[in-house]
C-alpha positions as a printed Julia matrix, in Angstrom:
559×3 Matrix{Float64}:
 -116.53   28.53  -40.66
 -114.94   25.09  -41.03
 -113.29   23.69  -37.92
 -109.62   22.81  -37.76
 -108.78   19.28  -38.81
 -106.74   18.46  -35.74
 -108.26   19.71  -32.52
 -111.55   20.68  -30.87
 -112.53   24.37  -31.08
 -111.6    25.02  -27.48
 -107.91   24.6   -28.26
 -107.79   26.87  -31.32
 -107.47   30.55  -32.06
 -108.94   31.54  -35.42
 -106.89   34.72  -35.45
 -103.7    32.69  -35.74
 -104.79   30.65  -38.76
 -103.23   31.52  -42.12
 -106.62   32.2   -43.68
 -109.82   32.63  -41.72
 -112.41   29.95  -42.42
 -109.99   27.49  -44.03
 -109.64   24.03  -42.5
 -106.02   23.12  -41.8
 -104.07   19.96  -41.03
 -103.18   21.08  -37.51
 -104.6    23.29  -34.82
 -103.33   26.8   -34.23
 -103.11   28.86  -31.09
 -102.1    32.25  -29.87
 -100.03   32.48  -26.74
 -100.16   35.41  -24.31
  -97.06   37.53  -24.21
  -94.89   37.18  -21.12
  -95.4    40.27  -18.9
  -92.34   42.48  -18.76
  -90.64   42.94  -15.43
  -90.83   46.39  -13.84
  -87.97   48.76  -14.55
  -85.75   49.82  -11.7
  -86.8    53.29  -10.48
  -83.5    53.94   -8.73
  -81.66   57.1    -9.78
  -78.48   56.06   -7.96
  -77.17   53.52   -5.44
  -78.51   55.53   -2.51
  -82.01   56.07   -3.84
  -84.98   54.6    -2.04
  -85.71   51.11   -3.5
  -88.85   50.78   -5.55
  -91.68   48.4    -4.71
  -90.58   46.18   -7.59
  -87.05   45.96   -6.19
  -88.34   45.02   -2.76
  -90.52   42.29   -4.25
  -87.62   40.93   -6.28
  -85.32   40.91   -3.27
  -87.84   39.07   -1.12
  -88.52   36.61   -3.92
  -84.79   35.92   -4.2
  -84.64   35.09   -0.48
  -87.57   32.68   -0.85
  -86.03   31.0    -3.89
  -82.81   30.5    -1.93
  -84.67   28.0     0.28
  -83.7    24.55   -1.08
  -87.2    22.96   -1.17
  -88.57   25.97   -3.03
  -85.63   25.97   -5.43
  -86.14   22.27   -6.13
  -89.86   22.77   -6.74
  -89.21   25.62   -9.17
  -86.59   23.57  -11.01
  -89.05   20.72  -11.41
  -91.71   23.14  -12.64
  -89.31   24.62  -15.2
  -88.43   21.16  -16.53
  -92.09   20.16  -16.63
  -92.94   23.23  -18.71
  -90.32   22.54  -21.41
  -92.55   20.11  -23.42
  -95.15   22.88  -23.75
  -92.76   25.04  -25.74
  -93.11   23.05  -28.99
  -95.75   20.65  -30.39
  -93.14   17.99  -31.22
  -92.56   17.57  -27.46
  -96.27   16.96  -26.83
  -95.81   13.31  -25.9
  -93.68   14.39  -22.89
  -96.35   16.66  -21.39
  -97.78   15.76  -18.01
 -101.2    17.26  -18.75
 -103.16   18.26  -21.83
 -106.29   20.35  -21.91
 -109.28   20.74  -24.15
 -111.2    17.53  -23.53
 -110.55   13.87  -24.23
 -108.15   13.36  -27.1
 -107.34   17.04  -27.42
 -103.85   17.68  -28.72
 -101.58   20.6   -27.88
 -102.1    23.48  -30.24
  -99.49   24.39  -32.82
  -98.69   27.8   -34.26
  -99.8    28.08  -37.87
  -96.57   28.86  -39.68
  -97.18   27.03  -42.95
  -96.2    23.49  -43.97
  -93.12   22.41  -42.04
  -90.08   20.71  -43.48
  -90.73   21.51  -47.13
  -89.54   25.09  -47.56
  -87.02   24.78  -50.43
  -83.37   25.02  -49.44
  -80.8    24.67  -52.21
  -77.27   23.45  -51.57
  -75.46   20.19  -50.96
  -74.34   17.85  -48.21
  -70.96   16.15  -48.29
  -71.32   12.57  -47.1
  -68.92   10.65  -44.9
  -67.82    7.1   -45.54
  -70.59    4.64  -44.7
  -71.31    0.93  -44.63
  -74.54   -1.05  -44.55
  -73.32   -3.33  -41.76
  -75.72   -2.92  -38.85
  -79.4    -1.98  -39.05
  -80.54    0.96  -36.92
  -82.35    0.04  -33.72
  -86.02    0.95  -33.46
  -86.59    0.94  -29.71
  -86.99   -2.44  -28.04
  -86.43   -5.06  -30.69
  -86.67   -8.38  -28.9
  -85.24  -10.47  -31.69
  -88.62  -11.42  -33.15
  -87.28  -12.13  -36.63
  -88.84  -12.23  -40.05
  -88.63  -16.03  -39.96
  -91.6   -16.03  -37.57
  -94.62  -14.45  -39.32
  -97.0   -12.64  -37.0
  -99.88  -13.05  -39.44
 -100.54  -16.24  -41.39
 -101.87  -15.06  -44.74
 -104.55  -16.7   -46.84
 -103.4   -19.19  -49.46
 -102.73  -17.69  -52.88
 -105.08  -20.09  -54.62
 -108.81  -19.47  -54.62
 -109.33  -23.25  -54.55
 -107.31  -23.61  -51.36
 -108.09  -20.42  -49.52
 -107.34  -20.38  -45.81
 -108.44  -17.86  -43.2
 -106.03  -15.18  -42.07
 -104.7   -16.04  -38.61
 -103.2   -13.42  -36.28
 -100.6   -14.2   -33.63
 -101.47  -13.85  -29.94
  -99.4   -10.67  -29.77
 -101.27   -9.15  -32.71
 -104.58  -10.05  -31.1
 -103.49   -8.63  -27.75
 -103.03   -5.14  -29.19
 -106.27   -5.28  -31.14
 -104.71   -5.61  -34.61
 -107.15   -6.5   -37.39
 -106.99   -8.12  -40.78
 -108.07   -5.43  -43.25
 -108.71   -6.13  -46.91
 -107.4    -3.93  -49.71
 -110.31   -1.65  -50.61
 -110.88   -1.28  -54.36
 -114.35   -0.01  -55.29
 -113.28    0.3   -58.93
 -112.6    -3.43  -59.08
 -109.57   -2.89  -61.29
 -106.97   -0.9   -59.35
 -104.99   -4.05  -58.45
 -105.54   -5.98  -61.68
 -102.06   -5.36  -63.13
 -100.38   -6.49  -59.92
 -102.45   -9.66  -59.76
 -101.8   -10.46  -63.43
  -98.06  -10.01  -62.95
  -98.05  -12.21  -59.84
  -99.92  -14.9   -61.75
  -97.27  -14.96  -64.49
  -94.57  -15.06  -61.83
  -96.29  -17.92  -60.04
  -96.57  -19.88  -63.28
  -92.83  -19.55  -63.76
  -92.99  -17.71  -67.06
  -89.47  -16.82  -68.29
  -88.2   -13.62  -66.66
  -91.64  -12.94  -65.18
  -90.54  -10.42  -62.55
  -93.15   -8.64  -60.44
  -91.7    -5.33  -59.29
  -93.17   -3.14  -56.55
  -92.24    0.52  -56.05
  -92.96    1.28  -52.38
  -92.72    5.02  -51.62
  -92.9     6.29  -48.05
  -91.23    8.11  -45.18
  -88.79    7.16  -42.41
  -90.4     3.76  -41.85
  -89.09    2.68  -45.25
  -85.76    4.52  -44.98
  -84.6     1.7   -42.7
  -86.35   -0.97  -44.81
  -88.1    -2.59  -41.85
  -91.7    -2.96  -43.02
  -90.61   -3.19  -46.67
  -88.04   -5.9   -45.93
  -90.79   -8.02  -44.35
  -92.92   -7.62  -47.48
  -89.94   -8.39  -49.73
  -89.12  -11.56  -47.82
  -92.7   -12.78  -47.61
  -93.36  -12.32  -51.33
  -90.02  -13.83  -52.31
  -90.68  -16.86  -50.12
  -94.04  -17.33  -51.81
  -93.34  -16.35  -55.44
  -89.56  -16.49  -55.87
  -86.54  -14.25  -55.33
  -85.81  -12.03  -58.35
  -83.32   -9.84  -56.48
  -83.13   -7.12  -53.88
  -84.07   -4.19  -56.1
  -83.12   -0.51  -55.95
  -80.55    0.95  -53.54
  -79.5     4.61  -53.42
  -75.91    5.35  -54.47
  -74.77    6.39  -50.99
  -76.28    6.98  -47.55
  -78.25   10.27  -47.63
  -79.59    9.89  -44.08
  -78.03    8.36  -41.0
  -80.98    5.95  -40.78
  -80.72    4.74  -44.38
  -80.3     0.97  -44.34
  -81.39   -1.94  -46.53
  -81.81   -5.49  -45.32
  -80.34   -8.48  -47.2
  -77.84   -6.57  -49.34
  -74.24   -5.34  -49.07
  -73.75   -1.61  -49.57
  -70.93    0.8   -48.82
  -69.78    4.22  -50.0
  -66.62    6.3   -49.69
  -66.51    9.86  -48.46
  -66.69   12.73  -50.94
  -70.19   12.19  -52.31
  -72.35   15.33  -52.63
  -76.04   14.64  -52.1
  -79.19   16.6   -53.01
  -82.63   15.4   -51.85
  -86.27   16.21  -52.45
  -86.47   17.05  -48.73
  -83.47   19.43  -48.85
  -80.9    20.37  -49.71
  -82.27   20.55  -53.24
  -80.62   21.07  -56.63
  -81.63   23.6   -59.26
  -82.67   21.2   -62.03
  -84.87   19.16  -59.61
  -83.74   15.81  -61.08
  -83.72   13.29  -58.22
  -84.24    9.99  -60.0
  -86.35    7.05  -58.88
  -85.56    7.3   -55.17
  -85.74   11.04  -54.46
  -81.99   11.74  -54.14
  -79.12   12.46  -56.5
  -75.4    12.03  -55.8
  -72.51   13.93  -57.42
  -68.91   12.74  -57.65
  -66.56   15.64  -58.38
  -63.21   13.99  -57.65
  -61.48   10.82  -58.69
  -61.7     7.91  -56.28
  -65.21    8.68  -55.03
  -66.87    5.27  -55.09
  -69.63    2.99  -53.85
  -70.17   -0.75  -53.66
  -73.21   -3.01  -53.95
  -73.44   -6.76  -53.59
  -75.21   -9.83  -52.38
  -75.8   -10.25  -48.67
  -73.14  -11.92  -46.56
  -73.84  -14.1   -43.53
  -72.92  -12.65  -40.17
  -70.07  -14.74  -38.68
  -71.26  -16.75  -35.71
  -74.95  -16.04  -36.37
  -76.65  -19.36  -37.26
  -79.85  -17.57  -38.29
  -77.93  -15.34  -40.71
  -76.03  -18.27  -42.17
  -79.27  -20.22  -42.68
  -81.14  -17.45  -44.49
  -80.95  -17.25  -48.27
  -82.38  -13.77  -48.8
  -80.31  -11.54  -51.06
  -77.63  -14.16  -51.71
  -77.82  -14.22  -55.52
  -77.74  -11.65  -58.32
  -77.37  -11.95  -62.1
  -77.67   -8.31  -63.18
  -76.66   -4.91  -61.83
  -78.07   -1.69  -63.26
  -76.49    1.68  -62.49
  -78.87    4.66  -62.78
  -76.98    7.83  -63.67
  -77.51   11.18  -65.39
  -76.27   11.97  -68.88
  -75.47   15.68  -68.99
  -73.33   18.19  -70.89
  -69.68   17.92  -69.81
  -70.46   14.85  -67.71
  -67.55   12.84  -66.32
  -66.77    9.13  -66.51
  -66.76    6.19  -64.13
  -65.53    2.61  -64.0
  -67.56   -0.47  -63.11
  -65.74   -3.29  -61.35
  -67.37   -6.7   -60.98
  -65.85   -8.75  -58.17
  -62.8    -6.49  -58.24
  -62.22   -6.64  -62.01
  -62.94   -3.65  -64.26
  -65.59   -4.57  -66.81
  -66.78   -1.2   -68.15
  -65.87    2.45  -68.42
  -68.93    4.66  -68.82
  -69.07    8.28  -69.98
  -71.91   10.4   -68.63
  -71.34   13.12  -71.25
  -74.48   13.83  -73.29
  -74.31   14.2   -77.06
  -74.02   17.8   -78.3
  -77.38   19.54  -78.05
  -78.93   16.73  -76.0
  -80.58   17.61  -72.65
  -79.94   15.92  -69.34
  -81.57   12.52  -69.12
  -81.65    9.32  -67.13
  -79.28    6.62  -68.4
  -78.66    3.06  -67.22
  -75.45    1.0   -67.39
  -76.04   -2.76  -67.17
  -73.57   -5.32  -65.85
  -74.57   -8.98  -66.33
  -73.16  -11.73  -64.13
  -73.54  -15.45  -63.66
  -76.32  -16.01  -61.14
  -74.69  -16.15  -57.72
  -72.78  -14.06  -55.18
  -71.24  -10.9   -56.63
  -70.13   -7.37  -55.79
  -70.16   -4.29  -58.03
  -68.03   -1.2   -57.45
  -68.81    2.17  -59.03
  -65.69    4.38  -59.15
  -65.66    7.96  -60.47
  -62.75    9.2   -62.58
  -62.89   12.83  -61.49
  -62.09   15.84  -63.66
  -65.75   16.4   -64.51
  -68.89   15.77  -62.48
  -70.46   12.33  -62.65
  -73.99   12.22  -61.25
  -75.84    9.15  -60.02
  -79.13    8.0   -58.51
  -78.7     4.38  -57.45
  -78.13    0.75  -58.37
  -80.51   -2.19  -58.79
  -79.72   -5.84  -58.09
  -81.89   -8.38  -59.9
  -81.96  -11.94  -61.15
  -83.15  -13.21  -64.52
  -85.62  -15.63  -62.95
  -89.33  -15.44  -62.12
  -89.87  -13.76  -58.78
  -90.65  -10.58  -56.87
  -88.52   -7.45  -56.46
  -89.55   -4.96  -53.76
  -88.05   -1.47  -54.09
  -88.05    0.36  -50.73
  -88.13    4.08  -51.56
  -88.24    5.82  -48.2
  -87.38    9.48  -47.67
  -86.68   10.88  -44.22
  -89.33   13.51  -43.46
  -91.2    12.43  -46.58
  -94.67   13.57  -47.5
  -96.69   12.57  -50.54
  -96.66   16.09  -51.94
  -92.85   16.28  -51.76
  -92.74   13.74  -54.58
  -94.0    16.6   -56.71
  -90.6    18.31  -56.23
  -89.03   15.8   -58.63
  -89.21   17.02  -62.24
  -92.39   15.48  -63.68
  -90.93   14.16  -66.92
  -87.77   12.88  -65.25
  -89.66   11.05  -62.48
  -92.0     9.51  -65.04
  -88.97    8.31  -67.02
  -87.47    6.82  -63.84
  -90.7     4.99  -63.0
  -91.04    3.6   -66.5
  -87.44    2.37  -66.39
  -88.34    0.15  -63.43
  -91.7    -0.95  -64.89
  -93.39   -1.68  -61.55
  -96.48   -3.87  -61.48
  -97.56   -1.99  -58.35
  -96.81    1.5   -57.01
  -97.51    2.05  -53.3
  -97.64    5.45  -51.61
  -97.49    5.26  -47.81
  -97.46    8.63  -46.05
  -99.21   10.54  -43.27
  -96.85   10.63  -40.29
  -95.17   13.88  -41.29
  -98.36   15.38  -42.72
  -99.85   15.08  -39.24
  -97.19   17.54  -38.06
  -97.8    20.1   -40.81
  -99.18   23.2   -39.15
 -101.54   25.47  -40.98
 -101.7    23.35  -44.13
 -105.21   23.67  -45.65
 -107.21   20.47  -45.8
 -108.39   21.12  -49.35
 -104.83   21.79  -50.48
 -103.65   18.5   -48.98
 -106.25   16.61  -50.98
 -105.39   18.53  -54.14
 -101.64   17.91  -53.89
 -102.13   14.22  -53.06
 -104.37   13.92  -56.09
 -101.75   15.63  -58.27
  -99.05   13.18  -57.18
 -101.28   10.14  -57.7
 -102.29   11.33  -61.15
  -98.62   11.77  -62.03
  -98.03    8.15  -61.07
 -101.04    6.98  -63.06
  -99.89    8.99  -66.08
  -96.28    7.77  -65.9
  -97.12    4.07  -65.57
 -100.79    3.66  -66.56
 -100.32   -0.09  -66.91
  -99.33   -0.4   -63.21
 -101.54   -0.93  -60.19
 -101.79    1.86  -57.63
 -102.24    1.49  -53.86
 -102.42    4.13  -51.12
 -101.55    2.91  -47.62
 -103.22    5.11  -45.02
 -101.51    6.85  -42.13
 -100.56    4.81  -39.08
 -101.91    5.7   -35.68
 -100.1     8.27  -33.52
 -100.66    8.74  -29.82
 -100.65   11.72  -27.49
 -101.51   12.25  -23.84
 -105.12   13.2   -23.22
 -107.35   13.22  -20.16
 -107.81    9.47  -20.52
 -104.11    8.75  -20.98
 -102.61    7.76  -24.32
 -105.11    8.51  -27.07
 -105.13    8.73  -30.85
 -104.29   12.15  -32.2
 -107.51   13.52  -33.74
 -105.67   14.4   -36.96
 -105.04   10.73  -37.83
 -108.55    9.45  -38.69
 -109.17   12.67  -40.61
 -106.01   12.19  -42.66
 -106.98    8.58  -43.34
 -110.42    9.64  -44.56
 -108.9    12.15  -46.96
 -106.37    9.63  -48.24
 -109.11    7.08  -48.91
 -111.25    9.67  -50.68
 -108.45   10.82  -53.0
 -107.26    7.27  -53.72
 -110.7     6.22  -54.9
 -111.13    9.42  -56.89
 -108.09    8.69  -59.07
 -108.71    4.94  -59.36
 -106.22    3.64  -56.78
 -106.85    1.0   -54.14
 -106.57    1.77  -50.41
 -105.37   -0.14  -47.36
 -106.22    1.2   -43.91
 -103.12    0.82  -41.73
 -104.8     2.75  -38.91
 -107.65    0.24  -38.57
 -105.29   -2.68  -39.18
 -103.27   -1.55  -36.16
 -106.47   -1.58  -34.11
 -107.95    1.85  -34.73
 -108.44    4.37  -31.94
 -105.8     4.1   -29.21
 -103.8     1.45  -31.05
 -100.39    3.16  -30.86
 -100.85    3.49  -27.12
 -101.51   -0.25  -26.9
  -98.6    -1.01  -29.21
  -96.21    1.07  -27.08
  -97.29   -0.77  -23.89
  -97.17   -4.26  -25.37
  -94.59   -6.89  -24.41
  -92.53   -6.97  -26.52
  -93.06   -3.34  -27.47
  -94.59   -2.76  -30.89
  -94.69    1.04  -30.7
  -91.73    3.33  -30.07
  -91.24    5.79  -27.26
  -92.08    8.68  -29.59
  -95.62    7.24  -29.85
  -95.3     7.6   -33.62
  -92.99    4.97  -35.09
  -93.26    1.22  -34.64
  -90.41   -0.8   -33.18
  -88.69   -3.37  -35.37
  -91.18   -5.96  -34.15
  -94.07   -3.58  -34.8
  -92.8    -2.92  -38.33
  -92.72   -6.67  -38.93
  -96.34   -6.93  -37.81
  -97.34   -4.07  -40.13
  -95.59   -5.8   -43.02
  -97.33   -9.07  -42.23
 -100.73   -7.37  -42.06
 -100.26   -5.73  -45.46
  -98.88   -8.95  -46.94
 -101.97  -10.84  -45.77
 -104.22   -8.2   -47.34
 -102.36   -8.23  -50.66
 -102.23  -12.01  -50.82
 -105.94  -12.34  -50.04
 -106.71   -9.9   -52.84
 -104.63  -12.04  -55.18
 -106.42  -15.21  -54.06
 -109.81  -13.62  -54.77
 -108.82  -12.03  -58.09
 -111.07  -14.28  -60.19
């Protein structure tokens, strides 16, 4: 019988697994039932009390003593984290040997049971980024990793900052045993570097909550644009589908009234979610959203000095053509420039459509305003420039897993990918998979392979890169230790990536390998969050710098 992927045998119960003998992504356990209290044997108020009643009465008198009551209250609070695996990091003790993680009940993959419906969104603005724990102000203007030069003739060693060294971070190369997985990306970067007309290198970076807030991806966007040129911010979802959704270096706002459907629920019957995994419906007139170049923060010298996201020369609105589709207006800098109908031609199926709004290169704002009367359905808007440079699309989904990408209709997602023509597609997952209880190991590999092959089929001319799972920590006998599931997930991700011809970058080893999240969470400034899972803003910057150094070194050694 194959052992569980997550925990040592001493912490598992085979009887609780969904299928005996099948390796799963998390441990399972059976818990003893709580003994029932004895029933009162009294026939009436004057009957002789039972032994159970006497015991309960005496226990009540003991509990009434304040020190005892305080001790029991503390014990009750201390036991709360043992009620659910997601509270494991709060447990005072864990059992089962060094590194053992609390067992989880095998109830099938979590977070991906289909739920169909809609969410009505409130008004939102892209004004302030969410806070990821203790961000000490270490900005993107201070790289934490000095990457190798992009020219093979002038290659320099990769240099890590003292903080990166202190937590054991490592420079890890992009692994590509095929020798050709990154060729398209390198060729595109070379044209961009030469300054060929409109030589834009686009990157589609798919991932989970880390990218929802654009922290790691914004570092990569800025680094590449500093080195190769700024061709625009890239893709932004139509409205704010999650509270944490935020993009750096761009203006974005949306009115109330938008209805959203997402690949992570609530879903929509036709399963058409566009490029970014979410679709937005406007049913009434006046539902609108705005997109524009970044604006300096008043009184912030650093913000006023930065030039990221300050120019755009082309907006593209991704929407759905469908039977009985409604119309919308496009306003550039407050002036209406187009009215677009989303109604499909008779007999034509639903399909992705794109409305383009050119502008003189500079600061601009675009407003998308629905007419109402009939449904108008959207996916997002891109901001680009007609100059050589890099565009980095951050495509994060809260609670995202690689296999959830398979929810998106295959033909529709392929069409959406081709419309963006990325030189590189990155898939970065693993955090949420490490929480999936009872998910068979073989099935994880199979579904990851399916998603990667869909990417390869949709854009065969693009490079493909899998970024492995980051470290996660839990409390073991030795203190904060790596969850055993993480290196196993990383090994599977590497195996599948190579099988389908993709490259692989090991984020786990780049962070420092075993115990790294524990070190990151104790660093000053903190690099790891209090949940022992997500990096802080500073930690996300370091991750971005580490991947940037790896990608740039691969480019320097391409010949």
